[in-house]
């Protein structure tokens, strides 16, 4: 790598080796390039073996991106903090009192253990269990033991502390560790065992840490224990992009570094290579309202570019219409790739209307930082039911929904059914009608399988005899009611709020099907369930295909957008109670919400559009909304304010939309 291509501060960061280094890297300032060049410099100029260098990140994606940029890196260790912790525990399992084949509990495993504790001790709701698990995670991240939690916690957390004790006891019985232990256990062992600490300090001659502002107390201590007296490390971070306090991250660790390492050198990367001048000035003005651990001011030698558009819109539906019209118009006139567009939002639910509209128009997209609406379990379940109705040979759909809702049909029964179906060359659904099952299964299991198969068969017959879109929808709704699916969602969801969202998704999906059927009827097309099901199946296939396509519009949460950049960005929903979120306002955490907005602004390269609604549906009622306070914190001379009124259904309007869609299809090679 040629460090002559770097600016002077970047070069200094790459070549500095006299002591610990903190690089405060502003948005778009080339921090990944600096880290990659420094690794190469350590190997090629300082002759440090690659296997003696450790680079730590927070996501697998970031680790892969870093590895891609480093040449001749055989033996180089680039991994997440948690991957390092897992490697450590595997090697030191005996010292930790664990079996070699210890179990790693995921989040759901942890909730299951807490539920078992609740059955034995004080009962808790599912929502209560999730809150307790979150609190245990925060305690572990802050190096707080169950005993300390009992002593230090107030009355409101005493129950959680009791659960913490019982939870840790269960982990020990099962020879298991959870996600938080992957950092906590190594820290504890390195402190207790000097010989193990010496061995691991000798293992790495130099350590680099990306996104340092996202470290929690345990991660900070792990870095400190691994670097030791050598203090050979570079930490790269930006307190203006610290957006993970809710999961225990401490941006204050930047300040702690200055205290714990008196020799610490601090460099600031302030030249932004990404955004046009107006976008950068707006971001600087916004984040200036936050207190700073270390001051910095991003600058760019790019031109000012276009003003930032701020668009007032009446509702979510109008917001979706505006974005699609604007995106299609720009895309057809510039022939830009769809991957250059990003739609960013604070909450996952904001993508729902956008996804539906993009799908209906055949525009490929991908969702990051949340589950795609059509990939949600409750929607996949319904699609699986319809797939099985439409195609009784679909064994994968059968397996997905045979116990959704729960029918007490266990794996042993399904294994025998599968063997029988294979021997008779039948689908699983058709095998459920066979008398031969009585010879291999108990009567109660045969009865349950038959009842399930009869349910599918009956719905297929009723739906195919319906003669209008309304009649088909009546059959679909009756089928879902007969399944008692909403009750099952209530019982199986992690919390009442989660159940409510799942049921809302279910209703949205049913309403969407009704619109498809009505559109067919209005166009005097044949109205059949088969056509709707074919469309559903195609959408499901497209959902899987889109994940591997670069030619897609990007939909993502602000949290997921960090580290990425796009030529044209739409940041939607800049309203009070949404961005900033009402919970953060109530908890006096407005500074992190401002950092989230800052992250959103600095994703844009050339074009940035901000939208807010004057009304929004909330709890089934339309409520008035106020523009976000963050809009007032951006200088007015940088903004171009507009108002969007949704188009009606006049012939000229329809012709306009059709022409834009035709342009897009032509560009995609579908014309």
XYZ file of C-alpha atoms in Angstrom:
671
model
C 0.000 0.000 0.000
C 1.182 3.493 -0.833
C 0.795 5.767 2.200
C 1.701 8.712 -0.053
C -1.941 8.644 -1.157
C -3.040 9.512 2.399
C -3.336 13.020 3.819
C -0.766 14.188 6.383
C -2.809 13.281 9.475
C -3.693 9.873 8.061
C -0.008 9.243 7.348
C 0.930 10.211 10.905
C -1.713 7.832 12.273
C -0.362 4.999 10.129
C 3.315 5.481 11.014
C 3.044 6.423 14.696
C 4.464 3.611 16.833
C 6.008 5.323 19.873
C 3.083 4.665 22.213
C -0.676 4.251 22.491
C -2.650 6.148 19.871
C -6.243 7.386 19.766
C -7.518 8.430 16.329
C -10.700 10.508 16.460
C -12.080 9.787 13.001
C -15.017 11.891 11.884
C -17.668 10.551 9.521
C -16.300 9.877 6.045
C -12.718 10.673 7.059
C -11.202 7.388 5.849
C -10.741 5.499 9.121
C -10.961 2.028 7.529
C -8.295 3.054 5.034
C -6.084 4.188 7.913
C -6.505 0.912 9.815
C -5.792 -1.191 6.717
C -2.703 0.876 5.843
C -1.437 0.686 9.427
C -1.693 -3.112 9.464
C 0.270 -3.210 6.210
C 2.832 -0.760 7.635
C 3.304 -2.879 10.764
C 3.963 -5.964 8.648
C 6.067 -4.498 5.839
C 7.956 -1.612 7.471
C 8.225 -2.695 11.118
C 8.539 -6.426 10.343
C 5.910 -7.464 12.868
C 4.656 -10.950 11.928
C 1.026 -10.870 10.760
C -0.001 -13.467 13.366
C 1.213 -11.093 16.108
C -1.279 -8.399 15.050
C -4.869 -8.305 16.290
C -7.561 -6.079 14.781
C -10.870 -5.899 16.656
C -14.198 -4.777 15.215
C -17.844 -5.007 16.277
C -19.422 -6.776 13.305
C -18.437 -9.658 11.041
C -19.164 -7.422 8.066
C -16.634 -4.837 9.253
C -14.049 -7.554 9.882
C -14.482 -8.932 6.348
C -14.253 -5.463 4.832
C -11.022 -4.784 6.722
C -9.531 -8.142 5.714
C -10.332 -7.385 2.065
C -8.227 -4.229 2.181
C -5.123 -5.827 3.704
C -2.654 -7.644 1.458
C -0.286 -10.455 2.468
C -2.145 -10.958 5.731
C -1.684 -14.691 6.265
C -2.070 -15.377 9.983
C -3.477 -11.919 10.690
C -6.291 -11.991 13.232
C -9.176 -9.701 12.327
C -12.278 -10.510 14.335
C -15.024 -9.175 16.562
C -14.562 -8.806 20.310
C -16.926 -11.712 20.858
C -15.168 -13.997 18.375
C -11.900 -13.301 20.232
C -13.638 -14.090 23.522
C -14.961 -17.397 22.175
C -11.468 -18.362 20.996
C -10.079 -17.469 24.421
C -12.663 -19.563 26.294
C -12.097 -22.563 24.025
C -8.357 -22.449 24.783
C -8.701 -21.716 28.503
C -11.821 -23.777 29.281
C -10.075 -25.828 31.990
C -8.944 -22.735 33.887
C -12.500 -21.419 33.626
C -13.946 -24.657 35.011
C -15.755 -25.482 31.774
C -15.922 -28.670 29.745
C -14.227 -28.595 26.357
C -17.623 -28.945 24.673
C -19.294 -26.155 26.633
C -22.579 -24.758 25.335
C -23.053 -21.209 24.044
C -26.500 -19.856 24.922
C -28.120 -17.393 22.543
C -30.692 -14.790 23.622
C -33.631 -17.183 23.348
C -31.784 -19.858 25.374
C -31.254 -17.284 28.098
C -34.935 -16.346 28.154
C -35.830 -20.047 28.364
C -33.633 -20.450 31.457
C -35.182 -17.387 33.070
C -38.646 -18.759 32.321
C -37.710 -21.994 34.117
C -36.506 -19.937 37.093
C -39.814 -18.046 37.058
C -41.684 -21.349 37.290
C -39.706 -22.184 40.428
C -39.642 -18.719 42.023
C -41.484 -15.443 41.390
C -43.590 -15.628 38.201
C -42.893 -13.026 35.521
C -44.559 -12.140 32.240
C -42.645 -12.644 28.987
C -42.048 -8.902 28.851
C -40.729 -9.022 32.419
C -38.339 -11.848 31.550
C -36.960 -9.866 28.609
C -36.369 -6.838 30.847
C -34.581 -9.015 33.416
C -32.393 -10.547 30.690
C -31.515 -7.074 29.418
C -30.587 -5.953 32.936
C -28.409 -9.045 33.467
C -26.638 -8.215 30.197
C -25.985 -4.658 31.382
C -24.637 -5.945 34.713
C -22.311 -8.372 32.970
C -21.102 -5.684 30.558
C -20.296 -3.451 33.528
C -18.433 -6.261 35.368
C -21.049 -6.438 38.087
C -21.362 -9.891 39.702
C -24.675 -11.272 41.047
C -23.433 -10.605 44.590
C -22.597 -6.992 43.727
C -25.945 -6.580 42.016
C -27.721 -7.723 45.195
C -25.754 -5.266 47.330
C -25.787 -2.250 45.007
C -29.265 -2.380 43.501
C -32.264 -0.494 44.756
C -35.638 -2.117 45.514
C -36.722 -1.914 41.863
C -33.850 -4.176 40.759
C -33.717 -6.635 43.662
C -35.890 -9.171 41.852
C -33.692 -8.933 38.753
C -30.618 -9.493 40.960
C -32.216 -12.643 42.424
C -32.852 -13.915 38.909
C -29.235 -13.056 38.016
C -27.966 -15.325 40.790
C -30.204 -18.211 39.780
C -29.375 -17.679 36.103
C -25.628 -17.895 36.705
C -26.134 -21.061 38.764
C -27.984 -22.635 35.845
C -25.225 -21.673 33.403
C -22.742 -23.440 35.655
C -24.872 -26.598 35.853
C -25.179 -26.753 32.067
C -21.509 -25.893 31.466
C -22.793 -23.028 29.374
C -21.825 -19.428 28.668
C -23.911 -16.659 27.164
C -23.020 -13.867 24.751
C -21.953 -11.468 27.505
C -19.699 -14.105 29.100
C -17.609 -14.168 25.924
C -16.014 -10.928 27.144
C -16.629 -11.142 30.899
C -15.009 -14.548 31.490
C -11.728 -13.703 29.710
C -11.478 -10.423 31.640
C -12.024 -12.214 34.943
C -9.494 -14.957 34.177
C -6.823 -12.556 32.901
C -7.126 -10.629 36.162
C -6.921 -13.734 38.350
C -4.140 -15.638 36.573
C -0.904 -13.701 35.877
C 0.636 -16.587 33.900
C -2.344 -16.729 31.524
C -2.294 -12.948 31.208
C 1.421 -12.991 30.336
C 0.835 -15.667 27.703
C -1.948 -13.711 26.000
C -0.047 -10.416 26.175
C 2.876 -12.129 24.472
C 0.521 -13.457 21.809
C -0.093 -9.958 20.356
C 2.552 -7.353 19.688
C 0.100 -4.795 18.350
C -3.672 -4.327 18.656
C -6.010 -2.130 16.613
C -9.604 -1.367 17.653
C -12.249 -0.024 15.284
C -15.407 1.857 16.433
C -13.805 2.368 19.844
C -16.690 4.571 21.035
C -18.914 1.463 21.064
C -16.881 -0.419 23.689
C -18.473 -1.226 27.041
C -16.611 -1.543 30.357
C -15.714 -5.201 29.821
C -14.360 -4.593 26.324
C -12.290 -1.670 27.569
C -10.796 -3.825 30.326
C -10.079 -6.658 27.875
C -8.095 -4.265 25.686
C -6.226 -2.983 28.730
C -5.347 -6.494 29.936
C -4.156 -7.640 26.509
C -1.962 -4.607 25.787
C -0.289 -4.590 29.214
C 2.806 -2.489 29.858
C 3.692 -2.487 26.164
C 0.682 -0.238 25.483
C 1.054 -0.963 21.764
C -2.354 -0.186 20.312
C -4.316 2.143 18.080
C -7.944 2.883 18.929
C -10.097 4.512 16.251
C -13.449 6.047 17.103
C -15.834 8.980 16.981
C -17.878 10.072 19.986
C -20.284 11.839 17.604
C -21.307 8.407 16.297
C -21.786 6.740 19.702
C -25.293 5.299 19.268
C -25.246 2.126 21.360
C -25.528 3.345 24.956
C -28.737 1.299 25.267
C -26.669 -1.876 25.095
C -23.971 -0.727 27.509
C -21.504 1.083 25.230
C -19.589 3.886 26.955
C -18.345 6.736 24.784
C -16.678 7.932 28.021
C -14.070 5.220 27.413
C -12.429 7.764 25.117
C -11.900 10.010 28.158
C -10.797 7.041 30.289
C -8.028 6.264 27.782
C -6.501 9.682 28.411
C -6.428 8.955 32.147
C -5.167 5.357 32.042
C -2.526 6.033 29.374
C -0.628 9.268 30.125
C 1.525 8.716 27.002
C -1.572 8.593 24.782
C -1.264 10.539 21.541
C -4.473 11.899 20.016
C -4.906 12.587 16.313
C -8.019 13.955 14.631
C -9.180 12.961 11.158
C -11.318 15.961 10.237
C -11.234 15.991 6.436
C -14.430 14.426 5.122
C -14.099 12.702 1.743
C -17.757 11.747 1.425
C -20.321 14.518 1.592
C -20.918 17.758 -0.288
C -20.398 21.017 1.626
C -24.021 21.767 2.506
C -24.586 18.276 3.901
C -21.418 18.450 5.970
C -22.196 21.931 7.336
C -25.674 20.772 8.339
C -24.252 17.748 10.148
C -21.661 19.892 11.940
C -24.329 22.393 13.028
C -26.578 19.614 14.327
C -23.948 17.753 16.347
C -22.579 21.019 17.776
C -25.595 20.993 20.114
C -24.082 17.984 21.911
C -21.284 18.272 24.492
C -18.026 16.811 23.198
C -15.331 14.778 24.921
C -12.819 16.072 22.376
C -13.777 18.847 19.978
C -13.349 18.438 16.210
C -14.773 20.078 13.104
C -15.243 18.180 9.858
C -14.353 19.971 6.634
C -14.320 19.115 2.964
C -12.771 20.498 -0.193
C -15.831 19.446 -2.167
C -18.264 22.032 -3.526
C -21.339 23.090 -1.557
C -23.647 21.043 -3.752
C -27.435 21.143 -3.598
C -29.349 22.400 -0.608
C -30.871 19.776 1.681
C -34.535 19.257 0.877
C -36.964 19.277 3.818
C -40.356 18.014 2.688
C -43.579 18.367 4.680
C -46.015 15.508 3.963
C -49.521 14.751 5.196
C -49.305 11.017 6.013
C -47.272 7.810 5.791
C -48.983 6.803 2.542
C -48.214 10.183 0.982
C -44.648 9.895 2.266
C -44.263 6.577 0.427
C -45.777 8.037 -2.738
C -43.462 11.048 -2.632
C -40.324 8.966 -2.132
C -41.145 6.533 -4.923
C -42.079 9.282 -7.376
C -38.969 11.282 -6.535
C -36.694 8.231 -6.657
C -38.112 6.952 -9.952
C -37.986 10.398 -11.541
C -34.345 10.909 -10.562
C -33.375 7.346 -11.488
C -34.964 7.484 -14.928
C -33.375 10.851 -15.761
C -29.869 9.982 -14.512
C -29.814 6.199 -15.137
C -28.237 5.811 -11.709
C -28.088 2.330 -10.200
C -30.755 1.511 -7.642
C -28.016 0.618 -5.150
C -27.091 4.309 -4.973
C -30.374 5.094 -3.174
C -30.994 4.616 0.550
C -34.119 5.224 2.614
C -33.245 5.578 6.298
C -35.568 5.552 9.295
C -35.533 5.410 13.103
C -37.869 2.440 13.665
C -38.306 -0.838 11.780
C -42.067 -0.409 11.326
C -41.483 2.625 9.086
C -40.385 0.340 6.263
C -43.695 -1.521 5.990
C -45.531 0.830 3.619
C -42.366 1.336 1.569
C -41.824 -2.398 1.148
C -45.361 -2.968 -0.022
C -45.161 -0.141 -2.567
C -41.787 -1.270 -3.901
C -43.014 -4.827 -4.311
C -46.220 -3.821 -6.052
C -44.174 -1.821 -8.557
C -41.624 -4.588 -9.081
C -38.709 -2.485 -7.781
C -36.030 -4.663 -6.137
C -34.945 -3.636 -2.654
C -33.212 -4.995 0.420
C -33.828 -4.332 4.106
C -30.997 -3.987 6.641
C -31.119 -3.468 10.387
C -34.465 -5.156 10.783
C -36.560 -7.976 9.491
C -38.167 -7.485 6.103
C -41.947 -7.375 6.439
C -42.300 -10.370 4.135
C -39.616 -12.288 6.048
C -41.376 -11.965 9.404
C -42.359 -15.312 10.902
C -46.094 -14.591 10.993
C -46.133 -13.600 7.318
C -43.978 -16.586 6.307
C -46.401 -18.832 8.212
C -49.431 -17.570 6.304
C -47.625 -17.795 2.983
C -46.690 -21.391 3.872
C -50.361 -22.199 4.541
C -51.358 -20.740 1.180
C -48.499 -22.530 -0.572
C -49.707 -25.846 0.832
C -53.303 -25.114 -0.194
C -52.145 -24.278 -3.688
C -49.614 -27.103 -3.911
C -50.249 -30.156 -1.677
C -46.847 -31.517 -2.761
C -45.004 -28.700 -0.932
C -43.447 -30.663 1.940
C -41.320 -27.729 3.136
C -44.478 -25.662 3.683
C -46.032 -28.644 5.500
C -43.108 -28.895 7.923
C -43.201 -25.147 8.598
C -46.846 -24.957 9.675
C -47.767 -28.415 10.965
C -47.319 -27.117 14.532
C -48.240 -23.485 13.886
C -50.433 -23.080 15.871
C -49.268 -25.863 18.165
C -50.907 -29.252 17.498
C -48.747 -31.471 19.741
C -47.373 -33.349 16.733
C -43.831 -34.223 17.776
C -40.633 -34.946 15.792
C -40.973 -38.734 16.245
C -44.433 -38.641 14.639
C -43.192 -36.482 11.765
C -40.227 -38.793 11.193
C -42.525 -41.820 10.882
C -44.935 -39.880 8.657
C -42.027 -38.855 6.423
C -40.783 -42.457 6.126
C -44.297 -43.682 5.309
C -44.863 -40.944 2.702
C -41.557 -41.769 1.058
C -42.364 -45.488 0.915
C -45.736 -44.726 -0.706
C -44.331 -41.986 -2.994
C -46.753 -39.463 -1.516
C -46.505 -35.918 -0.264
C -46.713 -35.464 3.490
C -50.136 -33.851 3.205
C -51.571 -36.680 1.079
C -50.022 -39.263 3.422
C -52.085 -37.800 6.285
C -55.216 -39.285 4.653
C -53.763 -42.829 4.425
C -55.299 -45.628 6.493
C -51.862 -47.238 6.708
C -50.807 -44.668 9.299
C -52.861 -46.607 11.868
C -50.221 -49.357 11.758
C -47.268 -47.091 12.630
C -48.739 -44.273 14.750
C -50.949 -44.067 17.853
C -54.632 -43.227 17.161
C -54.386 -39.731 18.676
C -51.510 -38.809 16.330
C -53.338 -40.198 13.287
C -56.375 -38.132 14.257
C -54.361 -34.900 14.593
C -52.655 -35.385 11.235
C -55.962 -36.145 9.528
C -57.641 -33.072 11.045
C -54.812 -30.849 9.831
C -54.926 -32.269 6.309
C -58.720 -31.972 6.211
C -58.466 -28.311 7.246
C -56.168 -27.586 4.288
C -58.308 -29.544 1.840
C -61.527 -27.884 2.957
C -60.112 -24.378 2.633
C -58.801 -25.157 -0.852
C -62.254 -26.336 -1.973
C -64.067 -23.337 -0.476
C -61.647 -20.746 -1.823
C -61.704 -22.158 -5.344
C -65.508 -22.107 -5.479
C -65.724 -18.454 -4.437
C -66.827 -16.193 -7.291
C -65.820 -12.672 -6.209
C -62.909 -10.915 -4.550
C -65.077 -10.221 -1.481
C -66.127 -13.861 -1.206
C -62.519 -15.045 -1.462
C -61.462 -12.629 1.253
C -64.325 -13.793 3.464
C -63.034 -17.362 3.064
C -59.463 -16.315 3.837
C -60.521 -14.450 6.989
C -62.673 -17.374 8.106
C -59.739 -19.738 7.554
C -57.407 -17.602 9.702
C -60.081 -17.427 12.408
C -60.490 -21.203 12.315
C -56.739 -21.586 12.761
C -57.055 -19.337 15.830
C -53.752 -17.915 14.665
C -54.106 -14.556 16.430
C -54.558 -16.321 19.779
C -51.445 -18.368 19.116
C -49.482 -15.207 18.303
C -50.599 -13.727 21.616
C -49.456 -16.815 23.505
C -46.130 -17.357 21.721
C -44.885 -13.752 21.353
C -42.095 -12.551 23.630
C -44.205 -9.727 25.027
C -47.685 -8.184 24.717
C -46.194 -5.408 22.611
C -44.538 -7.943 20.294
C -47.824 -9.841 20.012
C -49.640 -6.621 19.128
C -47.148 -5.850 16.350
C -47.438 -9.386 14.943
C -51.230 -9.163 14.856
C -50.997 -5.732 13.187
C -48.657 -7.257 10.584
C -51.162 -10.047 10.062
C -53.980 -7.563 9.493
C -51.815 -5.490 7.152
C -51.027 -8.615 5.127
C -54.693 -9.621 4.836
C -55.651 -6.084 3.791
C -52.887 -6.146 1.187
C -54.243 -9.402 -0.269
C -57.688 -7.809 -0.426
C -56.289 -4.892 -2.431
C -54.653 -7.277 -4.921
C -57.912 -9.158 -5.392
C -59.936 -5.968 -5.725
C -57.502 -4.633 -8.313
C -57.960 -7.833 -10.319
C -61.728 -7.482 -10.086
C -61.655 -3.779 -11.042
C -59.556 -4.659 -14.092
C -62.127 -7.351 -14.926
C -59.431 -10.020 -14.647
C -60.354 -13.485 -13.458
C -60.488 -13.394 -9.653
C -58.935 -16.573 -8.252
C -57.064 -17.490 -5.123
C -54.563 -19.321 -7.302
C -53.423 -16.045 -8.919
C -52.989 -14.372 -5.547
C -51.061 -17.352 -4.185
C -48.796 -17.393 -7.236
C -48.050 -13.725 -6.600
C -47.308 -14.439 -2.940
C -44.946 -17.277 -3.861
C -43.174 -15.085 -6.403
C -42.742 -12.327 -3.849
C -41.234 -14.846 -1.453
C -38.774 -16.030 -4.099
C -37.871 -12.454 -5.007
C -37.242 -11.717 -1.345
C -34.571 -14.419 -1.272
C -33.083 -13.407 -4.610
C -32.822 -9.743 -3.672
C -30.477 -10.493 -0.784
C -27.749 -11.356 -3.303
C -28.404 -8.477 -5.696
C -26.448 -5.222 -5.717
C -29.093 -3.606 -7.935
C -31.517 -2.880 -5.106
C -32.882 0.147 -3.277
C -31.549 0.147 0.294
C -33.955 0.340 3.238
C -32.361 0.446 6.672
C -32.510 1.723 10.212
C -30.157 4.496 11.264
C -28.313 2.020 13.485
C -27.706 -0.284 10.518
C -26.593 2.602 8.279
C -23.503 3.504 10.306
C -20.341 2.977 8.284
C -22.148 3.052 4.934
C -22.542 5.751 2.279
C -24.990 6.380 -0.565
C -25.196 8.906 -3.339
C -28.833 9.815 -2.637
C -30.339 9.490 0.862
C -33.910 9.904 2.074
C -34.059 10.270 5.865
C -37.737 9.949 6.716
C -39.888 10.607 9.778
C -38.085 13.599 11.315
C -40.828 14.176 13.841
C -40.997 14.638 17.581
C -41.549 11.284 19.347
C -39.999 9.440 16.393
C -36.641 11.163 15.837
C -35.978 12.003 18.617
C -37.841 8.968 19.914
C -40.293 9.622 22.740
C -38.632 7.067 25.056
C -35.255 8.769 24.707
C -36.828 12.161 25.355
C -38.541 10.817 28.480
C -35.261 9.279 29.698
C -33.322 12.487 28.975
C -31.199 10.762 26.311
C -31.663 13.333 23.599
C -27.927 13.466 22.858
C -27.842 9.905 21.517
C -30.884 10.626 19.339
C -29.051 13.641 17.933
C -26.066 11.412 17.182
C -28.405 9.040 15.342
C -29.662 11.921 13.204
C -26.033 12.962 12.615
C -25.211 9.456 11.412
C -28.160 9.656 9.020
C -27.097 12.998 7.545
C -23.491 11.929 7.045
C -24.449 8.831 5.014
C -25.286 11.079 2.041
C -22.716 11.861 -0.636
C -24.502 14.254 -3.023
C -28.229 14.432 -2.322
C -30.061 14.475 1.000
C -33.823 14.683 1.494
C -35.441 14.924 4.948
C -39.169 14.295 5.388
C -41.689 14.703 8.188
C -45.407 13.970 8.403
C -48.043 16.332 9.761
C -50.094 13.296 10.852
C -49.421 9.634 11.543
C -51.428 6.566 12.558
C -50.841 5.672 16.208
C -52.748 2.992 18.127
C -55.397 2.904 15.414
C -55.980 6.671 15.393
C -54.555 9.432 13.247
C -52.686 11.961 15.368
C -51.071 15.281 14.551
C -47.260 15.381 14.478
C -44.691 18.099 15.100
C -41.479 18.499 13.086
C -38.348 17.253 14.842
C -36.435 19.791 16.905
C -33.352 18.654 14.986
C -34.614 20.461 11.862
C -34.456 23.758 13.766
C -30.828 23.037 14.696
C -29.745 23.097 11.038
C -29.113 26.601 9.565
C -32.033 27.612 7.346
C -29.747 28.774 4.531
C -28.689 25.143 4.003
C -32.272 23.951 3.569
C -34.827 24.010 0.771
C -38.288 23.582 2.303
C -41.070 21.996 0.255
C -44.562 20.613 0.747
C -45.828 17.472 -0.988
C -49.495 16.926 -1.764
C -50.315 13.446 -2.981
C -51.518 13.196 -6.562
C -55.106 12.261 -7.204
C -56.277 9.566 -9.551
C -56.840 11.727 -12.617
C -55.905 10.230 -16.005
C -52.945 12.605 -16.298
C -51.641 11.514 -12.897
C -51.993 7.860 -13.817
C -50.195 8.485 -17.095
C -47.342 10.165 -15.216
C -46.880 7.219 -12.873
C -47.111 4.735 -15.758
C -44.466 6.625 -17.702
C -42.076 6.593 -14.744
C -42.603 2.887 -14.179
C -42.097 2.248 -17.894
C -38.804 4.171 -17.763
C -37.658 2.089 -14.795
C -38.623 -1.225 -16.405
C -36.753 -0.244 -19.561
C -33.632 0.484 -17.519
C -33.982 -2.863 -15.742
C -34.306 -4.643 -19.068
C -37.917 -5.613 -18.439
C -39.478 -3.506 -21.161
